[in-house]
PDB file of C-alpha atoms in Angstrom:
ATOM      1  CA  MET I 375      -4.371 -16.535  -4.236  1.00 97.00           C
ATOM      2  CA  ILE I 376      -3.519 -13.221  -2.596  1.00 98.00           C
ATOM      3  CA  LEU I 377      -2.070 -10.295  -4.550  1.00 98.00           C
ATOM      4  CA  TYR I 378      -0.584  -7.453  -2.514  1.00 98.00           C
ATOM      5  CA  PHE I 379       1.365  -4.224  -2.828  1.00 98.00           C
ATOM      6  CA  SER I 380       3.640  -3.352   0.068  1.00 98.00           C
ATOM      7  CA  ALA I 381       6.437  -0.797   0.400  1.00 97.00           C
ATOM      8  CA  THR I 382       6.966  -0.888   4.158  1.00 98.00           C
ATOM      9  CA  GLY I 383       5.637  -4.340   5.007  1.00 98.00           C
ATOM     10  CA  ASN I 384       2.146  -3.705   6.329  1.00 98.00           C
ATOM     11  CA  CYS I 385       0.255  -5.269   3.434  1.00 98.00           C
ATOM     12  CA  LYS I 386       2.854  -8.012   3.111  1.00 98.00           C
ATOM     13  CA  TYR I 387       2.268  -8.932   6.740  1.00 98.00           C
ATOM     14  CA  VAL I 388      -1.512  -9.096   6.239  1.00 98.00           C
ATOM     15  CA  ALA I 389      -0.965 -11.198   3.109  1.00 98.00           C
ATOM     16  CA  GLU I 390       1.289 -13.633   4.948  1.00 98.00           C
ATOM     17  CA  ARG I 391      -1.150 -13.959   7.853  1.00 98.00           C
ATOM     18  CA  LEU I 392      -3.985 -14.745   5.431  1.00 98.00           C
ATOM     19  CA  SER I 393      -1.854 -17.014   3.282  1.00 98.00           C
ATOM     20  CA  GLU I 394      -0.927 -19.158   6.271  1.00 98.00           C
ATOM     21  CA  ALA I 395      -4.449 -19.269   7.721  1.00 98.00           C
ATOM     22  CA  LEU I 396      -6.251 -19.897   4.424  1.00 97.00           C
ATOM     23  CA  HIS I 397      -3.615 -22.180   2.860  1.00 97.00           C
ATOM     24  CA  THR I 398      -3.111 -20.151  -0.275  1.00 97.00           C
ATOM     25  CA  GLU I 399      -0.188 -18.409  -1.947  1.00 97.00           C
ATOM     26  CA  SER I 400       0.576 -14.703  -1.713  1.00 98.00           C
ATOM     27  CA  VAL I 401       2.273 -12.840  -4.568  1.00 98.00           C
ATOM     28  CA  ALA I 402       3.595  -9.275  -4.734  1.00 98.00           C
ATOM     29  CA  ILE I 403       1.867  -7.102  -7.326  1.00 98.00           C
ATOM     30  CA  THR I 404       5.267  -5.629  -8.231  1.00 98.00           C
ATOM     31  CA  ASP I 405       6.482  -9.111  -9.208  1.00 98.00           C
ATOM     32  CA  CYS I 406       3.396  -9.614 -11.392  1.00 98.00           C
ATOM     33  CA  ILE I 407       3.981  -6.294 -13.144  1.00 98.00           C
ATOM     34  CA  ARG I 408       7.642  -7.098 -13.833  1.00 96.00           C
ATOM     35  CA  LYS I 409       6.615 -10.415 -15.399  1.00 97.00           C
ATOM     36  CA  GLY I 410       3.661  -8.930 -17.292  1.00 97.00           C
ATOM     37  CA  HIS I 411       1.346 -11.311 -15.438  1.00 97.00           C
ATOM     38  CA  TYR I 412      -2.243 -10.057 -15.253  1.00 97.00           C
ATOM     39  CA  ASP I 413      -4.340 -13.226 -15.680  1.00 97.00           C
ATOM     40  CA  PHE I 414      -5.381 -14.965 -12.468  1.00 96.00           C
ATOM     41  CA  GLU I 415      -7.533 -18.030 -11.954  1.00 95.00           C
ATOM     42  CA  ASP I 416      -8.225 -19.459  -8.515  1.00 96.00           C
ATOM     43  CA  GLU I 417     -11.132 -20.428  -6.288  1.00 96.00           C
ATOM     44  CA  THR I 418     -10.553 -17.240  -4.292  1.00 97.00           C
ATOM     45  CA  VAL I 419      -8.544 -14.147  -5.210  1.00 98.00           C
ATOM     46  CA  GLY I 420      -7.736 -11.415  -2.725  1.00 98.00           C
ATOM     47  CA  PHE I 421      -6.189  -7.993  -3.281  1.00 98.00           C
ATOM     48  CA  ILE I 422      -4.431  -6.149  -0.465  1.00 98.00           C
ATOM     49  CA  SER I 423      -3.437  -2.500  -0.857  1.00 98.00           C
ATOM     50  CA  PRO I 424      -2.459   0.416   1.346  1.00 98.00           C
ATOM     51  CA  THR I 425      -4.635   3.531   1.274  1.00 98.00           C
ATOM     52  CA  TYR I 426      -3.044   6.561  -0.386  1.00 98.00           C
ATOM     53  CA  SER I 427      -4.860   9.892  -0.251  1.00 97.00           C
ATOM     54  CA  TRP I 428      -8.134   8.151   0.661  1.00 96.00           C
ATOM     55  CA  GLY I 429      -7.827   5.975  -2.426  1.00 97.00           C
ATOM     56  CA  LEU I 430      -5.502   3.593  -4.230  1.00 98.00           C
ATOM     57  CA  PRO I 431      -1.789   3.901  -4.969  1.00 98.00           C
ATOM     58  CA  SER I 432      -1.344   4.593  -8.666  1.00 98.00           C
ATOM     59  CA  ILE I 433       0.514   1.300  -9.131  1.00 98.00           C
ATOM     60  CA  VAL I 434      -2.405  -0.695  -7.686  1.00 98.00           C
ATOM     61  CA  LYS I 435      -4.994   1.188  -9.726  1.00 98.00           C
ATOM     62  CA  GLU I 436      -3.084   0.533 -12.943  1.00 98.00           C
ATOM     63  CA  PHE I 437      -2.605  -3.123 -12.032  1.00 98.00           C
ATOM     64  CA  LEU I 438      -6.311  -3.653 -11.351  1.00 98.00           C
ATOM     65  CA  GLU I 439      -7.206  -2.027 -14.655  1.00 97.00           C
ATOM     66  CA  LYS I 440      -5.171  -4.695 -16.462  1.00 97.00           C
ATOM     67  CA  ALA I 441      -6.053  -7.669 -14.240  1.00 97.00           C
ATOM     68  CA  ARG I 442      -8.285 -10.439 -15.593  1.00 96.00           C
ATOM     69  CA  LEU I 443      -9.883 -12.763 -13.061  1.00 95.00           C
ATOM     70  CA  LYS I 444     -11.587 -16.124 -12.938  1.00 94.00           C
ATOM     71  CA  SER I 445     -12.645 -16.641  -9.352  1.00 96.00           C
ATOM     72  CA  SER I 446     -15.627 -17.805  -7.313  1.00 96.00           C
ATOM     73  CA  TYR I 447     -14.876 -15.299  -4.565  1.00 98.00           C
ATOM     74  CA  THR I 448     -12.875 -12.077  -4.835  1.00 98.00           C
ATOM     75  CA  TYR I 449     -12.158  -9.714  -1.964  1.00 98.00           C
ATOM     76  CA  PHE I 450     -10.289  -6.466  -1.418  1.00 98.00           C
ATOM     77  CA  ILE I 451      -8.483  -5.383   1.764  1.00 98.00           C
ATOM     78  CA  SER I 452      -7.262  -1.871   2.423  1.00 98.00           C
ATOM     79  CA  THR I 453      -4.745  -1.104   5.150  1.00 98.00           C
ATOM     80  CA  TYR I 454      -4.967   2.411   6.544  1.00 98.00           C
ATOM     81  CA  GLY I 455      -3.895   4.724   9.349  1.00 97.00           C
ATOM     82  CA  THR I 456      -6.727   7.245   9.586  1.00 94.00           C
ATOM     83  CA  THR I 457      -9.350   6.121   7.056  1.00 95.00           C
ATOM     84  CA  PRO I 458      -9.477   3.724   4.100  1.00 97.00           C
ATOM     85  CA  GLY I 459     -11.257   6.560   2.294  1.00 96.00           C
ATOM     86  CA  ALA I 460     -13.131   5.325  -0.764  1.00 97.00           C
ATOM     87  CA  SER I 461     -10.511   2.764  -1.761  1.00 97.00           C
ATOM     88  CA  ASP I 462     -13.288   0.175  -2.140  1.00 97.00           C
ATOM     89  CA  VAL I 463     -15.045   2.300  -4.769  1.00 96.00           C
ATOM     90  CA  MET I 464     -11.772   2.964  -6.574  1.00 97.00           C
ATOM     91  CA  ALA I 465     -10.903  -0.741  -6.634  1.00 97.00           C
ATOM     92  CA  ASN I 466     -14.339  -1.582  -8.047  1.00 95.00           C
ATOM     93  CA  ARG I 467     -13.949   1.034 -10.749  1.00 95.00           C
ATOM     94  CA  ALA I 468     -10.445  -0.071 -11.663  1.00 97.00           C
ATOM     95  CA  LEU I 469     -11.177  -3.790 -11.990  1.00 96.00           C
ATOM     96  CA  LYS I 470     -12.502  -4.107 -15.527  1.00 90.00           C
ATOM     97  CA  GLU I 471     -12.716  -7.904 -15.756  1.00 87.00           C
ATOM     98  CA  GLY I 472     -14.173  -9.624 -12.706  1.00 85.00           C
ATOM     99  CA  LYS I 473     -16.044  -8.390  -9.668  1.00 91.00           C
ATOM    100  CA  ILE I 474     -15.249  -7.852  -6.005  1.00 97.00           C
ATOM    101  CA  ASP I 475     -17.541  -9.698  -3.595  1.00 97.00           C
ATOM    102  CA  ALA I 476     -16.356  -8.227  -0.283  1.00 98.00           C
ATOM    103  CA  PHE I 477     -14.372  -5.320   1.136  1.00 98.00           C
ATOM    104  CA  TYR I 478     -12.355  -5.234   4.353  1.00 98.00           C
ATOM    105  CA  SER I 479     -10.012  -2.825   6.123  1.00 98.00           C
ATOM    106  CA  VAL I 480      -7.252  -3.100   8.729  1.00 98.00           C
ATOM    107  CA  LYS I 481      -5.860  -0.208  10.735  1.00 98.00           C
ATOM    108  CA  MET I 482      -2.065  -0.209  10.820  1.00 98.00           C
ATOM    109  CA  ALA I 483       0.759   2.291  11.244  1.00 98.00           C
ATOM    110  CA  ASP I 484       0.260   5.246   8.887  1.00 98.00           C
ATOM    111  CA  THR I 485       3.568   5.486   7.050  1.00 98.00           C
ATOM    112  CA  TRP I 486       2.779   8.855   5.444  1.00 98.00           C
ATOM    113  CA  THR I 487       5.324  10.539   7.711  1.00 98.00           C
ATOM    114  CA  PRO I 488       5.153  13.953   6.010  1.00 98.00           C
ATOM    115  CA  ILE I 489       2.137  14.195   8.356  1.00 98.00           C
ATOM    116  CA  PHE I 490       2.132  11.293  10.822  1.00 98.00           C
ATOM    117  CA  ASP I 491       4.676  10.825  13.590  1.00 98.00           C
ATOM    118  CA  LEU I 492       6.045   7.299  14.038  1.00 98.00           C
ATOM    119  CA  SER I 493       9.155   8.322  15.930  1.00 98.00           C
ATOM    120  CA  THR I 494       8.423   6.299  19.087  1.00 98.00           C
ATOM    121  CA  GLU I 495       6.957   2.887  19.896  1.00 96.00           C
ATOM    122  CA  GLU I 496       4.110   4.592  21.740  1.00 97.00           C
ATOM    123  CA  LYS I 497       3.135   6.587  18.656  1.00 98.00           C
ATOM    124  CA  VAL I 498       3.189   3.449  16.513  1.00 98.00           C
ATOM    125  CA  GLU I 499       1.106   1.621  19.126  1.00 97.00           C
ATOM    126  CA  ALA I 500      -1.606   4.263  18.850  1.00 97.00           C
ATOM    127  CA  PHE I 501      -2.235   2.969  15.310  1.00 98.00           C
ATOM    128  CA  THR I 502      -1.593  -0.737  15.797  1.00 98.00           C
ATOM    129  CA  LYS I 503      -3.186  -1.638  19.150  1.00 97.00           C
ATOM    130  CA  ASN I 504      -6.099  -3.471  17.457  1.00 98.00           C
ATOM    131  CA  THR I 505      -4.344  -4.654  14.281  1.00 98.00           C
ATOM    132  CA  GLU I 506      -3.976  -8.324  15.208  1.00 98.00           C
ATOM    133  CA  GLU I 507      -7.607  -8.646  16.287  1.00 98.00           C
ATOM    134  CA  GLU I 508      -8.769  -7.019  13.062  1.00 98.00           C
ATOM    135  CA  ILE I 509      -6.697  -9.426  10.969  1.00 98.00           C
ATOM    136  CA  ASP I 510      -8.057 -12.381  12.959  1.00 98.00           C
ATOM    137  CA  SER I 511     -11.590 -11.151  12.288  1.00 97.00           C
ATOM    138  CA  LEU I 512     -11.177 -10.707   8.552  1.00 95.00           C
ATOM    139  CA  ILE I 513      -9.558 -14.149   8.234  1.00 98.00           C
ATOM    140  CA  GLU I 514     -12.721 -15.735   9.613  1.00 98.00           C
ATOM    141  CA  ARG I 515     -14.974 -13.552   7.475  1.00 98.00           C
ATOM    142  CA  ILE I 516     -13.029 -14.477   4.350  1.00 98.00           C
ATOM    143  CA  ARG I 517     -13.002 -18.139   5.367  1.00 97.00           C
ATOM    144  CA  VAL I 518     -16.817 -18.228   5.245  1.00 97.00           C
ATOM    145  CA  ARG I 519     -16.813 -16.070   2.090  1.00 97.00           C
ATOM    146  CA  GLU I 520     -18.782 -13.212   3.547  1.00 97.00           C
ATOM    147  CA  LYS I 521     -20.131 -10.809   0.971  1.00 97.00           C
ATOM    148  CA  ASN I 522     -20.706  -7.083   1.453  1.00 96.00           C
ATOM    149  CA  LYS I 523     -21.087  -3.976  -0.651  1.00 92.00           C
ATOM    150  CA  LYS I 524     -18.746  -1.469   0.971  1.00 93.00           C
ATOM    151  CA  MET I 525     -15.907  -0.916   3.365  1.00 92.00           C
ATOM    152  CA  HIS I 526     -16.111   0.397   6.922  1.00 87.00           C
ATOM    153  CA  PRO I 527     -15.178   3.055   7.890  1.00 87.00           C
ATOM    154  CA  ARG I 528     -15.515   5.061   4.705  1.00 88.00           C
ATOM    155  CA  THR I 529     -14.979   8.595   3.386  1.00 92.00           C
ATOM    156  CA  PRO I 530     -17.594  10.005   0.961  1.00 93.00           C
ATOM    157  CA  THR I 531     -16.540   9.211  -2.575  1.00 94.00           C
ATOM    158  CA  PHE I 532     -17.141  12.745  -3.860  1.00 95.00           C
ATOM    159  CA  LEU I 533     -14.480  14.094  -1.469  1.00 94.00           C
ATOM    160  CA  VAL I 534     -11.987  11.584  -2.777  1.00 95.00           C
ATOM    161  CA  ASP I 535     -12.843  12.333  -6.405  1.00 95.00           C
ATOM    162  CA  LEU I 536     -12.867  16.116  -6.027  1.00 96.00           C
ATOM    163  CA  ILE I 537     -10.040  16.690  -3.558  1.00 96.00           C
ATOM    164  CA  ALA I 538      -7.878  13.830  -2.317  1.00 96.00           C
ATOM    165  CA  GLN I 539      -7.065  11.915  -5.492  1.00 96.00           C
ATOM    166  CA  PRO I 540      -6.595  14.967  -7.762  1.00 97.00           C
ATOM    167  CA  LEU I 541      -4.176  16.360  -5.155  1.00 97.00           C
ATOM    168  CA  TYR I 542      -2.362  13.027  -4.960  1.00 98.00           C
ATOM    169  CA  ASN I 543      -1.918  12.833  -8.732  1.00 97.00           C
ATOM    170  CA  SER I 544      -1.052  16.489  -9.368  1.00 97.00           C
ATOM    171  CA  ARG I 545       1.124  17.346  -6.343  1.00 97.00           C
ATOM    172  CA  THR I 546       1.779  14.585  -3.824  1.00 98.00           C
ATOM    173  CA  ARG I 547       3.362  12.243  -6.383  1.00 98.00           C
ATOM    174  CA  LEU I 548       5.918  14.821  -7.576  1.00 98.00           C
ATOM    175  CA  THR I 549       9.411  13.458  -6.922  1.00 98.00           C
ATOM    176  CA  SER I 550      10.724  17.016  -6.578  1.00 98.00           C
ATOM    177  CA  HIS I 551       9.597  16.790  -2.933  1.00 98.00           C
ATOM    178  CA  PHE I 552      12.476  14.399  -2.176  1.00 98.00           C
ATOM    179  CA  ARG I 553      15.915  15.407  -1.012  1.00 97.00           C
ATOM    180  CA  VAL I 554      19.019  13.401  -0.104  1.00 98.00           C
ATOM    181  CA  GLU I 555      21.152  14.230   2.909  1.00 97.00           C
ATOM    182  CA  GLU I 556      24.941  13.975   3.109  1.00 96.00           C
ATOM    183  CA  THR I 557      24.697  10.813   5.207  1.00 97.00           C
ATOM    184  CA  CYS I 558      23.832   8.804   2.066  1.00 98.00           C
ATOM    185  CA  ILE I 559      26.363   5.973   1.531  1.00 97.00           C
ATOM    186  CA  GLY I 560      25.334   5.167  -2.038  1.00 97.00           C
ATOM    187  CA  CYS I 561      24.221   1.626  -1.236  1.00 97.00           C
ATOM    188  CA  GLY I 562      21.684   1.595  -4.087  1.00 97.00           C
ATOM    189  CA  LEU I 563      18.903  -0.029  -2.067  1.00 98.00           C
ATOM    190  CA  CYS I 564      16.459   2.732  -3.044  1.00 98.00           C
ATOM    191  CA  GLU I 565      17.154   2.208  -6.753  1.00 98.00           C
ATOM    192  CA  LYS I 566      16.857  -1.563  -6.457  1.00 97.00           C
ATOM    193  CA  LYS I 567      13.594  -1.531  -4.504  1.00 97.00           C
ATOM    194  CA  CYS I 568      11.688   1.322  -6.191  1.00 98.00           C
ATOM    195  CA  PRO I 569       8.498  -0.318  -7.531  1.00 98.00           C
ATOM    196  CA  VAL I 570       8.210   2.037 -10.506  1.00 98.00           C
ATOM    197  CA  GLY I 571      11.872   2.470 -11.413  1.00 97.00           C
ATOM    198  CA  ALA I 572      11.887   6.167 -10.543  1.00 98.00           C
ATOM    199  CA  ILE I 573      15.353   6.225  -8.932  1.00 98.00           C
ATOM    200  CA  LYS I 574      18.793   5.946 -10.497  1.00 98.00           C
ATOM    201  CA  LEU I 575      22.133   6.188  -8.726  1.00 97.00           C
ATOM    202  CA  GLU I 576      24.314   8.942 -10.191  1.00 95.00           C
ATOM    203  CA  ASP I 577      27.727   9.576  -8.642  1.00 93.00           C
ATOM    204  CA  LYS I 578      26.640   7.176  -5.879  1.00 93.00           C
ATOM    205  CA  LYS I 579      23.649   9.336  -4.974  1.00 96.00           C
ATOM    206  CA  PRO I 580      19.969   8.640  -5.734  1.00 97.00           C
ATOM    207  CA  THR I 581      18.429  10.784  -8.451  1.00 98.00           C
ATOM    208  CA  TRP I 582      14.739  10.727  -9.341  1.00 98.00           C
ATOM    209  CA  ILE I 583      14.535  10.219 -13.085  1.00 98.00           C
ATOM    210  CA  LYS I 584      10.736  10.411 -13.275  1.00 98.00           C
ATOM    211  CA  LYS I 585       8.637  13.477 -12.546  1.00 98.00           C
ATOM    212  CA  LYS I 586       6.144  11.354 -10.607  1.00 98.00           C
ATOM    213  CA  CYS I 587       6.238   8.057  -8.732  1.00 98.00           C
ATOM    214  CA  THR I 588       3.595   6.106  -6.824  1.00 98.00           C
ATOM    215  CA  MET I 589       4.893   7.845  -3.658  1.00 98.00           C
ATOM    216  CA  CYS I 590       5.053   4.767  -1.443  1.00 98.00           C
ATOM    217  CA  LEU I 591       7.952   6.297   0.569  1.00 98.00           C
ATOM    218  CA  GLY I 592       9.636   2.903   0.552  1.00 98.00           C
ATOM    219  CA  CYS I 593      12.942   4.581  -0.313  1.00 98.00           C
ATOM    220  CA  LEU I 594      12.636   6.847   2.727  1.00 98.00           C
ATOM    221  CA  HIS I 595      11.605   4.180   5.219  1.00 98.00           C
ATOM    222  CA  ARG I 596      14.086   1.511   4.110  1.00 98.00           C
ATOM    223  CA  CYS I 597      17.141   3.761   3.758  1.00 98.00           C
ATOM    224  CA  PRO I 598      19.787   2.364   6.156  1.00 98.00           C
ATOM    225  CA  LYS I 599      21.036   5.870   7.003  1.00 98.00           C
ATOM    226  CA  PHE I 600      17.638   7.632   6.841  1.00 98.00           C
ATOM    227  CA  SER I 601      19.183   9.941   4.239  1.00 98.00           C
ATOM    228  CA  ILE I 602      16.090  10.348   2.040  1.00 98.00           C
ATOM    229  CA  GLN I 603      13.534  12.926   3.148  1.00 98.00           C
ATOM    230  CA  TYR I 604      10.237  14.209   1.761  1.00 98.00           C
ATOM    231  CA  GLY I 605       9.341  17.787   2.685  1.00 95.00           C
ATOM    232  CA  LYS I 606      10.176  19.248   6.080  1.00 96.00           C
ATOM    233  CA  ASN I 607       8.613  16.838   8.597  1.00 98.00           C
ATOM    234  CA  THR I 608       9.830  13.333   7.778  1.00 98.00           C
ATOM    235  CA  LYS I 609      13.154  13.724   9.577  1.00 97.00           C
ATOM    236  CA  LYS I 610      11.473  14.268  12.943  1.00 98.00           C
ATOM    237  CA  HIS I 611       8.671  11.773  12.312  1.00 98.00           C
ATOM    238  CA  GLY I 612      10.995   8.794  11.865  1.00 98.00           C
ATOM    239  CA  GLN I 613      11.131   5.656   9.742  1.00 98.00           C
ATOM    240  CA  TYR I 614       8.898   2.599   9.887  1.00 98.00           C
ATOM    241  CA  THR I 615       8.861  -0.873   8.403  1.00 98.00           C
ATOM    242  CA  ASN I 616       6.629  -3.631   9.704  1.00 98.00           C
ATOM    243  CA  PRO I 617       8.724  -5.601  12.210  1.00 97.00           C
ATOM    244  CA  ASN I 618       7.136  -8.956  11.294  1.00 97.00           C
ATOM    245  CA  VAL I 619       8.295  -9.189   7.666  1.00 98.00           C
ATOM    246  CA  LYS I 620      11.300  -8.445   5.503  1.00 95.00           C
ATOM    247  CA  VAL I 621      10.906  -5.746   2.858  1.00 92.00           C
TER     248      VAL I 621
END
């Protein structure tokens, strides 16, 4: 069994590649949360998460804290653009019942477009040129049930604890950073797809009804008119969803 969180398709793509190669099912963490499903029993259980602020998205952290596992082999995969940070340490801390036997990482397009520019195919390629080979490698390592103690590359945990994650939770996750442009057509896709129910359509325009969200930027990247922006740079940095899956 593979459990994944994916807003723009990167982790979903990794999950589907593994699911096909290892002959196991893949399930979205958001679906588990909606159903209140936190008990998992399988020969192998894998978690796949994007890296947010050198750590875990809040939704993944909260899910792992509630998850209860019965498995002979459990692994954790972090997708990242610049560094997976200390997401392995955070996952270990969060998982209260069960243990993680191995940690892996895959470099993919960094969808945090307030900073990273994905406006051209060449700029996306700079992140993804080795992605397929890395997925192929981790499939074989998982197949033989490799065990390891930490992820590579890695950011020192104290930097994540002291700087990156406190900033993520106190400032980055504030929905006040979002704005909606006049091109919005009121389709409601953002409201429907928000994994934490932070968006509500009012007068056919998205309104953020929660002070904080998990800040996956799924609303921004999936918007058919690119009407949702975060800060001042996302407009010029473009939208991105993984071309190999539907999100």
